[in-house]
Structure formats: C-alpha cells, structure tokens
mmCIF file of C-alpha atoms in Angstrom:
data_model
loop_
_atom_site.group_PDB
_atom_site.id
_atom_site.type_symbol
_atom_site.label_atom_id
_atom_site.label_comp_id
_atom_site.label_asym_id
_atom_site.label_seq_id
_atom_site.Cartn_x
_atom_site.Cartn_y
_atom_site.Cartn_z
ATOM 1 C CA MET A 1 -9.282 27.272 9.374
ATOM 2 C CA GLU A 2 -11.301 25.506 6.710
ATOM 3 C CA ILE A 3 -10.842 23.943 4.028
ATOM 4 C CA ILE A 4 -13.816 22.040 1.328
ATOM 5 C CA ASN A 5 -13.666 18.465 2.420
ATOM 6 C CA ARG A 6 -14.449 16.041 -0.674
ATOM 7 C CA TYR A 7 -16.337 12.394 0.578
ATOM 8 C CA ILE A 8 -18.203 9.240 -1.235
ATOM 9 C CA THR A 9 -21.900 8.727 -0.528
ATOM 10 C CA ILE A 10 -24.655 6.620 -2.406
ATOM 11 C CA LYS A 11 -27.109 7.609 -4.218
ATOM 12 C CA ASN A 12 -29.187 5.030 -3.509
ATOM 13 C CA HIS A 13 -29.437 1.470 -2.396
ATOM 14 C CA VAL A 14 -26.717 -0.291 -3.928
ATOM 15 C CA ASP A 15 -29.157 -4.401 -4.616
ATOM 16 C CA GLY A 16 -27.126 -5.668 -7.438
ATOM 17 C CA ALA A 17 -23.218 -4.852 -8.904
ATOM 18 C CA PRO A 18 -22.466 -1.226 -7.988
ATOM 19 C CA GLN A 19 -21.881 0.797 -10.906
ATOM 20 C CA ASP A 20 -20.926 4.582 -11.111
ATOM 21 C CA SER A 21 -24.064 5.765 -11.664
ATOM 22 C CA ASP A 22 -24.495 4.772 -8.006
ATOM 23 C CA PHE A 23 -22.155 7.086 -5.924
ATOM 24 C CA LYS A 24 -22.004 10.741 -5.633
ATOM 25 C CA LEU A 25 -18.953 12.861 -5.132
ATOM 26 C CA LYS A 26 -19.918 15.290 -2.471
ATOM 27 C CA SER A 27 -18.064 18.429 -0.875
ATOM 28 C CA SER A 28 -18.717 20.756 1.775
ATOM 29 C CA PRO A 29 -16.721 23.606 4.522
ATOM 30 C CA LEU A 30 -15.251 21.715 7.627
ATOM 31 C CA SER A 31 -13.385 23.246 10.272
ATOM 32 C CA LEU A 32 -9.828 22.471 11.482
ATOM 33 C CA SER A 33 -10.039 23.780 14.368
ATOM 34 C CA LEU A 34 -11.569 22.995 17.049
ATOM 35 C CA ASP A 35 -14.334 23.667 20.083
ATOM 36 C CA PRO A 36 -12.792 24.509 23.570
ATOM 37 C CA GLY A 37 -14.301 21.221 25.084
ATOM 38 C CA SER A 38 -14.155 19.307 22.233
ATOM 39 C CA HIS A 39 -13.201 15.623 22.371
ATOM 40 C CA GLU A 40 -12.902 14.885 18.902
ATOM 41 C CA VAL A 41 -10.427 14.562 16.177
ATOM 42 C CA ILE A 42 -9.733 15.757 12.696
ATOM 43 C CA VAL A 43 -7.936 12.781 11.027
ATOM 44 C CA LYS A 44 -6.629 13.698 6.891
ATOM 45 C CA ASN A 45 -7.202 10.897 5.420
ATOM 46 C CA LEU A 46 -3.669 8.687 3.355
ATOM 47 C CA TYR A 47 -5.127 5.532 2.789
ATOM 48 C CA VAL A 48 -8.386 3.910 2.785
ATOM 49 C CA SER A 49 -9.798 -0.227 2.386
ATOM 50 C CA ILE A 50 -11.826 -0.780 0.004
ATOM 51 C CA ASP A 51 -14.095 -4.491 0.815
ATOM 52 C CA PRO A 52 -16.562 -6.910 -0.464
ATOM 53 C CA TYR A 53 -18.900 -6.234 2.979
ATOM 54 C CA LEU A 54 -19.538 -3.042 1.678
ATOM 55 C CA LEU A 55 -21.879 -3.985 -0.677
ATOM 56 C CA ASN A 56 -23.780 -5.669 2.005
ATOM 57 C CA ARG A 57 -23.916 -2.518 3.542
ATOM 58 C CA MET A 58 -25.411 -0.215 0.602
ATOM 59 C CA LYS A 59 -28.203 -2.895 0.243
ATOM 60 C CA SER A 60 -31.472 -1.786 1.042
ATOM 61 C CA TYR A 61 -31.489 -5.195 3.581
ATOM 62 C CA SER A 62 -28.809 -7.648 5.161
ATOM 63 C CA PHE A 63 -28.974 -9.873 7.309
ATOM 64 C CA SER A 64 -25.275 -8.386 8.224
ATOM 65 C CA GLN A 65 -26.610 -5.019 9.101
ATOM 66 C CA GLN A 66 -27.734 -6.097 11.811
ATOM 67 C CA SER A 67 -24.991 -8.365 12.435
ATOM 68 C CA SER A 68 -22.374 -6.351 13.836
ATOM 69 C CA ALA A 69 -21.528 -2.474 14.778
ATOM 70 C CA TYR A 70 -19.052 -1.912 11.803
ATOM 71 C CA ALA A 71 -21.006 -3.584 8.993
ATOM 72 C CA VAL A 72 -24.544 -1.524 9.822
ATOM 73 C CA ALA A 73 -26.502 -0.597 6.829
ATOM 74 C CA ILE A 74 -25.367 2.635 4.990
ATOM 75 C CA THR A 75 -27.389 5.279 4.205
ATOM 76 C CA PRO A 76 -27.512 7.096 1.575
ATOM 77 C CA GLY A 77 -26.560 10.500 0.989
ATOM 78 C CA GLU A 78 -24.620 9.753 3.879
ATOM 79 C CA ASP A 79 -20.923 9.250 4.511
ATOM 80 C CA ILE A 80 -19.176 6.005 4.722
ATOM 81 C CA ASP A 81 -17.034 4.940 7.076
ATOM 82 C CA ALA A 82 -13.683 1.933 6.639
ATOM 83 C CA TYR A 83 -10.959 1.034 7.474
ATOM 84 C CA GLY A 84 -7.688 3.252 6.899
ATOM 85 C CA VAL A 85 -5.454 5.091 8.678
ATOM 86 C CA GLY A 86 -4.018 8.351 8.193
ATOM 87 C CA LYS A 87 -2.917 11.488 10.263
ATOM 88 C CA VAL A 88 -4.235 13.766 13.074
ATOM 89 C CA VAL A 89 -4.181 17.567 11.812
ATOM 90 C CA ALA A 90 -6.891 18.273 14.677
ATOM 91 C CA SER A 91 -6.917 16.780 18.924
ATOM 92 C CA GLY A 92 -8.846 17.412 21.673
ATOM 93 C CA ASN A 93 -8.732 14.147 23.201
ATOM 94 C CA SER A 94 -5.865 13.558 25.359
ATOM 95 C CA LYS A 95 -4.854 10.777 23.572
ATOM 96 C CA PHE A 96 -3.589 11.891 20.404
ATOM 97 C CA ASP A 97 -1.431 14.367 19.738
ATOM 98 C CA LYS A 98 -1.248 16.693 15.819
ATOM 99 C CA GLY A 99 1.013 14.585 13.772
ATOM 100 C CA ASP A 100 -0.386 11.294 15.304
ATOM 101 C CA ILE A 101 -0.355 8.576 12.352
ATOM 102 C CA VAL A 102 -3.112 6.197 13.248
ATOM 103 C CA ALA A 103 -4.972 3.187 11.847
ATOM 104 C CA GLY A 104 -9.005 2.678 12.979
ATOM 105 C CA LEU A 105 -12.467 3.189 10.796
ATOM 106 C CA LEU A 106 -12.020 6.757 9.072
ATOM 107 C CA LYS A 107 -14.767 7.909 5.869
ATOM 108 C CA TRP A 108 -14.778 7.341 2.016
ATOM 109 C CA GLY A 109 -13.245 11.213 1.942
ATOM 110 C CA GLU A 110 -10.526 13.637 2.395
ATOM 111 C CA PHE A 111 -11.201 13.908 5.882
ATOM 112 C CA THR A 112 -12.843 12.961 8.982
ATOM 113 C CA VAL A 113 -13.756 13.859 12.322
ATOM 114 C CA VAL A 114 -13.890 10.891 14.773
ATOM 115 C CA LYS A 115 -16.495 11.550 17.469
ATOM 116 C CA PRO A 116 -15.292 10.114 21.674
ATOM 117 C CA GLY A 117 -15.351 6.818 21.205
ATOM 118 C CA GLY A 118 -15.096 6.313 17.745
ATOM 119 C CA MET A 119 -12.152 3.400 16.972
ATOM 120 C CA LEU A 120 -9.198 4.978 16.450
ATOM 121 C CA ASN A 121 -5.388 3.559 17.506
ATOM 122 C CA LYS A 122 -1.796 5.085 17.593
ATOM 123 C CA LEU A 123 0.154 3.161 14.673
ATOM 124 C CA ASP A 124 3.452 1.748 15.258
ATOM 125 C CA LEU A 125 4.708 1.598 11.318
ATOM 126 C CA MET A 126 7.705 -1.036 12.167
ATOM 127 C CA GLY A 127 9.933 0.237 9.816
ATOM 128 C CA PHE A 128 6.552 -0.765 7.174
ATOM 129 C CA PRO A 129 5.145 1.442 4.390
ATOM 130 C CA LEU A 130 1.751 3.324 5.601
ATOM 131 C CA SER A 131 -0.467 0.856 2.934
ATOM 132 C CA TYR A 132 0.516 -2.451 4.267
ATOM 133 C CA HIS A 133 -1.164 -1.112 8.002
ATOM 134 C CA VAL A 134 -3.870 -1.369 5.705
ATOM 135 C CA GLY A 135 -3.843 -3.945 4.707
ATOM 136 C CA ILE A 136 -1.663 -7.013 5.548
ATOM 137 C CA LEU A 137 -1.246 -5.738 8.506
ATOM 138 C CA GLY A 138 -4.559 -4.945 9.332
ATOM 139 C CA PHE A 139 -8.278 -6.838 8.661
ATOM 140 C CA SER A 140 -7.241 -8.216 5.669
ATOM 141 C CA GLY A 141 -3.908 -10.344 7.885
ATOM 142 C CA LEU A 142 -5.640 -10.829 10.955
ATOM 143 C CA THR A 143 -8.497 -12.685 8.771
ATOM 144 C CA ALA A 144 -6.001 -14.497 6.347
ATOM 145 C CA TYR A 145 -4.443 -15.405 10.428
ATOM 146 C CA ALA A 146 -8.143 -16.544 11.954
ATOM 147 C CA GLY A 147 -9.507 -17.975 9.974
ATOM 148 C CA LEU A 148 -6.790 -20.741 8.801
ATOM 149 C CA PHE A 149 -4.905 -21.077 12.131
ATOM 150 C CA GLU A 150 -7.877 -20.821 15.134
ATOM 151 C CA ILE A 151 -10.660 -22.411 12.614
ATOM 152 C CA CYS A 152 -9.216 -24.791 10.112
ATOM 153 C CA LYS A 153 -6.062 -25.176 12.536
ATOM 154 C CA PRO A 154 -3.565 -26.729 9.560
ATOM 155 C CA LYS A 155 -1.041 -29.204 9.861
ATOM 156 C CA LYS A 156 2.813 -29.478 7.545
ATOM 157 C CA GLY A 157 1.787 -31.444 4.871
ATOM 158 C CA GLU A 158 -2.093 -31.166 4.796
ATOM 159 C CA LYS A 159 -4.211 -30.368 1.554
ATOM 160 C CA VAL A 160 -5.145 -26.386 1.104
ATOM 161 C CA PHE A 161 -7.683 -25.464 -0.975
ATOM 162 C CA VAL A 162 -8.238 -21.239 -1.756
ATOM 163 C CA SER A 163 -10.826 -19.774 -3.675
ATOM 164 C CA ALA A 164 -10.464 -15.902 -4.817
ATOM 165 C CA ALA A 165 -6.624 -16.800 -3.934
ATOM 166 C CA LEU A 166 -5.289 -13.655 -5.527
ATOM 167 C CA GLY A 167 -8.031 -11.405 -3.150
ATOM 168 C CA SER A 168 -6.531 -9.464 -0.101
ATOM 169 C CA VAL A 169 -7.665 -12.258 2.115
ATOM 170 C CA GLY A 170 -7.176 -15.337 -0.612
ATOM 171 C CA ASN A 171 -3.160 -14.598 -1.346
ATOM 172 C CA LEU A 172 -2.735 -14.474 2.715
ATOM 173 C CA VAL A 173 -4.091 -17.764 3.158
ATOM 174 C CA GLY A 174 -1.752 -19.403 0.715
ATOM 175 C CA GLN A 175 1.149 -17.524 1.833
ATOM 176 C CA PHE A 176 0.750 -18.673 5.412
ATOM 177 C CA ALA A 177 -0.464 -21.802 4.172
ATOM 178 C CA LYS A 178 3.668 -22.664 2.441
ATOM 179 C CA VAL A 179 5.168 -21.981 4.962
ATOM 180 C CA LEU A 180 3.475 -24.450 7.070
ATOM 181 C CA GLY A 181 4.995 -26.640 4.272
ATOM 182 C CA CYS A 182 0.873 -27.015 3.447
ATOM 183 C CA TYR A 183 0.439 -28.673 -0.153
ATOM 184 C CA VAL A 184 -1.981 -25.420 -1.369
ATOM 185 C CA VAL A 185 -3.975 -25.021 -5.307
ATOM 186 C CA GLY A 186 -6.104 -21.992 -6.254
ATOM 187 C CA CYS A 187 -8.672 -20.620 -8.257
ATOM 188 C CA ALA A 188 -8.368 -17.288 -9.843
ATOM 189 C CA GLY A 189 -10.580 -15.596 -12.437
ATOM 190 C CA SER A 190 -7.828 -15.107 -15.085
ATOM 191 C CA ASN A 191 -4.912 -16.713 -16.616
ATOM 192 C CA ALA A 192 -2.715 -13.924 -15.528
ATOM 193 C CA LYS A 193 -3.868 -14.730 -11.929
ATOM 194 C CA VAL A 194 -3.116 -18.201 -11.970
ATOM 195 C CA ALA A 195 0.764 -17.207 -13.432
ATOM 196 C CA LEU A 196 1.331 -14.773 -10.598
ATOM 197 C CA LEU A 197 0.166 -17.242 -7.913
ATOM 198 C CA LYS A 198 2.422 -19.985 -8.636
ATOM 199 C CA GLU A 199 5.410 -18.289 -9.820
ATOM 200 C CA GLN A 200 5.250 -15.011 -7.634
ATOM 201 C CA LEU A 201 3.344 -16.442 -4.643
ATOM 202 C CA GLY A 202 4.683 -19.877 -4.671
ATOM 203 C CA ILE A 203 1.627 -21.543 -4.628
ATOM 204 C CA ASP A 204 2.316 -25.457 -5.406
ATOM 205 C CA ASP A 205 -0.715 -25.063 -8.520
ATOM 206 C CA ALA A 206 -3.770 -22.745 -9.172
ATOM 207 C CA PHE A 207 -6.230 -23.000 -11.996
ATOM 208 C CA ASN A 208 -8.450 -20.528 -13.933
ATOM 209 C CA TYR A 209 -11.989 -21.508 -12.927
ATOM 210 C CA ARG A 210 -13.731 -19.070 -15.678
ATOM 211 C CA GLU A 211 -12.863 -21.639 -18.263
ATOM 212 C CA GLU A 212 -13.778 -24.880 -16.031
ATOM 213 C CA THR A 213 -17.335 -26.650 -17.017
ATOM 214 C CA ASP A 214 -17.450 -28.903 -13.982
ATOM 215 C CA LEU A 215 -15.351 -27.978 -10.962
ATOM 216 C CA LYS A 216 -15.680 -31.206 -8.608
ATOM 217 C CA SER A 217 -13.686 -33.195 -11.836
ATOM 218 C CA THR A 218 -11.282 -30.523 -11.777
ATOM 219 C CA LEU A 219 -11.189 -30.481 -7.676
ATOM 220 C CA HIS A 220 -10.937 -33.822 -8.034
ATOM 221 C CA ARG A 221 -7.897 -33.614 -10.927
ATOM 222 C CA TYR A 222 -5.935 -31.225 -8.182
ATOM 223 C CA PHE A 223 -7.077 -32.849 -5.323
ATOM 224 C CA PRO A 224 -7.242 -36.872 -5.829
ATOM 225 C CA ASP A 225 -6.374 -38.135 -2.457
ATOM 226 C CA GLY A 226 -8.764 -35.040 -1.253
ATOM 227 C CA ILE A 227 -9.182 -31.729 0.549
ATOM 228 C CA ASP A 228 -8.134 -31.112 4.182
ATOM 229 C CA ILE A 229 -9.129 -27.406 4.284
ATOM 230 C CA TYR A 230 -11.363 -25.261 2.556
ATOM 231 C CA PHE A 231 -10.631 -21.556 2.945
ATOM 232 C CA ASP A 232 -14.291 -19.926 0.693
ATOM 233 C CA ASN A 233 -14.189 -16.689 -0.129
ATOM 234 C CA VAL A 234 -16.795 -17.065 -2.959
ATOM 235 C CA GLY A 235 -19.915 -19.388 -1.640
ATOM 236 C CA GLY A 236 -21.860 -20.904 -4.436
ATOM 237 C CA HIS A 237 -21.040 -22.957 -6.988
ATOM 238 C CA MET A 238 -17.985 -23.469 -5.907
ATOM 239 C CA GLN A 239 -18.163 -24.963 -1.900
ATOM 240 C CA GLU A 240 -20.384 -27.100 -2.862
ATOM 241 C CA ALA A 241 -17.893 -28.538 -5.552
ATOM 242 C CA VAL A 242 -15.234 -28.318 -2.467
ATOM 243 C CA LEU A 243 -17.506 -30.429 -0.492
ATOM 244 C CA SER A 244 -18.336 -33.106 -2.639
ATOM 245 C CA ASN A 245 -14.682 -33.489 -2.646
ATOM 246 C CA MET A 246 -13.704 -32.779 1.102
ATOM 247 C CA ASN A 247 -12.120 -35.867 3.448
ATOM 248 C CA ILE A 248 -12.891 -36.910 6.440
ATOM 249 C CA ASN A 249 -12.810 -34.521 9.426
ATOM 250 C CA GLY A 250 -11.691 -31.509 6.850
ATOM 251 C CA ARG A 251 -12.584 -28.005 7.897
ATOM 252 C CA ILE A 252 -13.738 -24.983 5.507
ATOM 253 C CA ALA A 253 -12.940 -21.294 6.777
ATOM 254 C CA VAL A 254 -16.384 -19.483 5.193
ATOM 255 C CA CYS A 255 -14.780 -16.337 5.405
ATOM 256 C CA GLY A 256 -16.833 -14.343 2.478
ATOM 257 C CA VAL A 257 -19.369 -15.317 -0.273
ATOM 258 C CA ILE A 258 -18.689 -13.092 -2.965
ATOM 259 C CA SER A 259 -20.132 -14.442 -6.093
ATOM 260 C CA GLU A 260 -23.578 -14.391 -3.620
ATOM 261 C CA TYR A 261 -23.119 -10.514 -2.617
ATOM 262 C CA THR A 262 -24.380 -9.444 -6.286
ATOM 263 C CA ASP A 263 -26.468 -12.421 -7.233
ATOM 264 C CA CYS A 264 -28.994 -14.406 -4.611
ATOM 265 C CA GLY A 265 -29.077 -16.406 -7.304
ATOM 266 C CA LYS A 266 -25.978 -18.954 -6.380
ATOM 267 C CA ARG A 267 -26.720 -19.282 -2.511
ATOM 268 C CA ALA A 268 -24.445 -22.500 -2.006
ATOM 269 C CA ALA A 269 -26.337 -25.828 -1.677
ATOM 270 C CA PRO A 270 -24.071 -27.676 -0.198
ATOM 271 C CA SER A 271 -24.432 -31.431 0.775
ATOM 272 C CA MET A 272 -25.102 -32.182 4.523
ATOM 273 C CA ILE A 273 -24.506 -35.495 4.249
ATOM 274 C CA ASP A 274 -20.951 -35.147 2.967
ATOM 275 C CA VAL A 275 -21.008 -32.940 6.472
ATOM 276 C CA ILE A 276 -22.187 -35.382 8.716
ATOM 277 C CA TYR A 277 -20.622 -39.015 6.716
ATOM 278 C CA LYS A 278 -17.385 -36.681 6.232
ATOM 279 C CA ARG A 279 -18.085 -34.857 10.036
ATOM 280 C CA ILE A 280 -16.782 -32.281 7.419
ATOM 281 C CA LYS A 281 -16.314 -27.926 9.943
ATOM 282 C CA ILE A 282 -18.115 -25.195 8.490
ATOM 283 C CA GLN A 283 -17.645 -22.251 10.643
ATOM 284 C CA GLY A 284 -17.992 -19.137 9.592
ATOM 285 C CA PHE A 285 -16.740 -15.563 11.191
ATOM 286 C CA LEU A 286 -15.121 -12.305 11.202
ATOM 287 C CA ALA A 287 -12.318 -11.206 11.840
ATOM 288 C CA GLY A 288 -13.504 -9.047 14.920
ATOM 289 C CA ASP A 289 -14.221 -12.178 16.900
ATOM 290 C CA TYR A 290 -9.929 -12.275 17.077
ATOM 291 C CA LEU A 291 -9.113 -9.287 17.890
ATOM 292 C CA ASN A 292 -7.322 -11.035 20.853
ATOM 293 C CA LEU A 293 -4.496 -13.191 18.112
ATOM 294 C CA PHE A 294 -3.999 -9.289 16.891
ATOM 295 C CA GLY A 295 -0.191 -9.438 19.195
ATOM 296 C CA ASP A 296 0.353 -12.726 18.186
ATOM 297 C CA PHE A 297 -0.516 -12.704 14.505
ATOM 298 C CA LEU A 298 0.987 -8.687 14.078
ATOM 299 C CA SER A 299 4.373 -10.555 15.459
ATOM 300 C CA THR A 300 4.353 -13.329 13.430
ATOM 301 C CA THR A 301 3.140 -11.389 10.150
ATOM 302 C CA CYS A 302 5.911 -8.491 10.731
ATOM 303 C CA ASP A 303 8.421 -11.864 10.780
ATOM 304 C CA TYR A 304 7.507 -13.350 7.616
ATOM 305 C CA LEU A 305 7.744 -10.601 5.885
ATOM 306 C CA ARG A 306 11.341 -9.037 7.247
ATOM 307 C CA THR A 307 12.260 -12.616 6.483
ATOM 308 C CA GLY A 308 11.620 -12.657 2.869
ATOM 309 C CA LYS A 309 8.489 -15.599 3.755
ATOM 310 C CA ILE A 310 5.415 -14.016 2.349
ATOM 311 C CA GLN A 311 5.037 -10.940 -0.072
ATOM 312 C CA PRO A 312 2.525 -7.734 0.085
ATOM 313 C CA LEU A 313 0.573 -7.520 -2.792
ATOM 314 C CA GLU A 314 -1.627 -3.908 -3.309
ATOM 315 C CA ASP A 315 -3.719 -2.746 -5.910
ATOM 316 C CA ILE A 316 -3.704 1.551 -4.464
ATOM 317 C CA SER A 317 -5.512 3.389 -6.627
ATOM 318 C CA ASP A 318 -5.589 7.688 -6.485
ATOM 319 C CA GLY A 319 -7.516 9.932 -4.757
ATOM 320 C CA VAL A 320 -10.624 10.051 -3.701
ATOM 321 C CA GLU A 321 -12.342 10.140 -6.999
ATOM 322 C CA SER A 322 -11.270 7.025 -7.594
ATOM 323 C CA ILE A 323 -13.479 4.699 -4.632
ATOM 324 C CA PRO A 324 -16.085 4.269 -7.144
ATOM 325 C CA SER A 325 -14.175 2.624 -9.944
ATOM 326 C CA ALA A 326 -12.009 0.660 -6.881
ATOM 327 C CA LEU A 327 -15.323 -0.900 -5.534
ATOM 328 C CA ILE A 328 -16.847 -1.610 -8.857
ATOM 329 C CA ASN A 329 -12.958 -3.142 -10.226
ATOM 330 C CA LEU A 330 -13.779 -5.319 -6.945
ATOM 331 C CA PHE A 331 -16.720 -7.507 -8.228
ATOM 332 C CA GLY A 332 -15.466 -7.449 -11.837
ATOM 333 C CA GLY A 333 -12.195 -9.665 -10.265
ATOM 334 C CA GLN A 334 -9.972 -6.736 -11.575
ATOM 335 C CA ASN A 335 -7.620 -7.047 -8.689
ATOM 336 C CA ILE A 336 -4.411 -7.907 -7.848
ATOM 337 C CA GLY A 337 -4.266 -8.083 -4.216
ATOM 338 C CA LYS A 338 -5.526 -5.810 -1.550
ATOM 339 C CA LYS A 339 -8.054 -2.788 -3.206
ATOM 340 C CA ILE A 340 -6.518 0.091 -2.116
ATOM 341 C CA VAL A 341 -7.031 4.196 -2.050
ATOM 342 C CA LYS A 342 -4.701 6.719 -1.763
ATOM 343 C CA ILE A 343 -6.175 9.264 -0.391
ATOM 344 C CA ALA A 344 -3.640 12.190 -0.191
ATOM 345 C CA GLN A 345 0.223 12.062 1.099
ATOM 346 C CA GLU A 346 1.710 11.940 4.530
#
C-alpha cells in the first residue's frame, strides 16, 4: 500500500526569527509495506513536539550543532526530526509490532520511517493522555525535574525565581518547587500569563517583564532577602539582573537562552565579581545528561499528577500544516505551556 506523506522542511537556513516564508509543506509517496529483511519501523505520527532548540539546528551555524547528536544541523529541503509519539503501522524490527504506541525521534510530518538504531521506545500510557508523553512526561518534564532537583538541589523555604515561567519547562519548575515548599516567583510576557501563574498554578507571585524598565530593582522588590535559586530559560539581561540579587551559595540552572536565539546582541554579560564573592554555581545542562533519572522523574511526576499536586499546561495545534506557525508563535511568546502539534487521531 502506498500513501502520500506530507512533511515540513525549511527552504533555507533560518538565522533570525522564523517566518512563514522559511518553511515548505512537501509531499512524497511512501510505501507502508516493508521489504523482506528490513529492520525499519514505519510510524504514523500522532503528536510532535515544538521546541526552541530546533531553531538553532536551522541556523547556518550554531555551536550547539556540534555538541549533541540530537542537535545536528538541519539541511534545507530535508525532513526535520523532533520528539513525538505515534503508532506503528509496519515493522521489520522484532521489538515492535503493528499497533504499538511508541515515543521517540519522529519527523515533522504525517509518517516516520525509523531506521535501525533510531531513538524509539514502546510507550506505557499509564492511564494518561498521549500528549502528556510529549510534554510533562517527556523531555520537557525531565528537563524541569533534573535542572531543579539535581543541579539546584532546593530546600524547603528557599526562594526560587523562574524566567519564562509559563513555558514548557518553566511552568513545571515552578510547580515542582511549590510542592517542595519553596517560595516561587515567575516572570512572563503578558498580564494574562501573570494571572494564570498565580491563579491557576499557585505560584507565590509573578510579574510581566515587558512592563519593567529596571529588572534589578524589580527583582529586589520581589526578593528583598535575595534569590537562592534561579532557573534560567532566557539568558540575556534577565540573567544579569538575577546575579546582582542572588544570595551567597546561590544556584543557577541554565536551561535555555531563548532571548539570544533570534538576537545575538542580547547575550548576557554577568558580573563575575558577583559569581566569585557570592560563590554562585552556574551550570548549563541538557536533558539527555540525566536519562538515568528518567525512572525517578516519571514515578514522581505521575504521582503528583494523580494527586493533583501539579497540572499539565498544553498548547496544542492541529495538523502538520500548522507546524511552522507553532514554532513562529513560540518565539513570539504566544504559547502557554508545552507547545505540541497533533498530527492525527490514534
């Protein structure tokens, strides 16, 4: 049986903010029958993840492209891989059967042909919706969990600041910290998001960074006794302002620098004097560094979900053709929580 597979590519390298004109919806025939002896797996994509790091892969050059096998450069015209969940429609691999629900590196398209050795695992839904396994129970959740608990090692009562606090990772960091008993403040890019952080997620306080002209003074207002932990999703001027408000032995987990992805002029210039004399720990990390924690993360997060201690925040678009606008809107700050595209019904 042969079908037409639609998928998204980039027309050219994307060195600034992504635009509709950078992307193309392509179609090509795909046989759903595998040749004898093939070890490939054909997956019908159901949900795919939209993540900021993908923009670095689309650039003509980024150091990140050399740092990880999952961050290699995307060639214009070729299909784009991203984390997702799907359903096996044909398998030459003895580990997978037709009908299995799987998670792994899929394509920004309707179907994925997974080669031998490709990142793909059977998925135990554990009673949760499929989309949860792309976000809160996937790499976004692991990133929040590992960055907060392994790098920052919070203690009850400590003061935690989270930037991009309503993003896919930030919203979970805030919720995890609150469950532990920390005092948590987040920042976001609109008053509506600030209200959501406080009223729906129960964060202690929040502010709209777009309305603040002096970030150092703003942070001192929200943290008169200083900041113990900063979960950094944005880099840039916010990181500089935080350092001046950090307490001695403060910890900073650098998860992302989204403010710098589209404007290299916004690179942070933190005060090293503050770092030295306050003995501040600053550590960058990737979720892949902490795959050994996945079991603990999954157990803890599932328990928190079932008991209502945390809640998922998902922003879901429909159809493969919506993928470009989903990424564009992500960099425009229009997402609330984890940005996902639903490709098809199970």
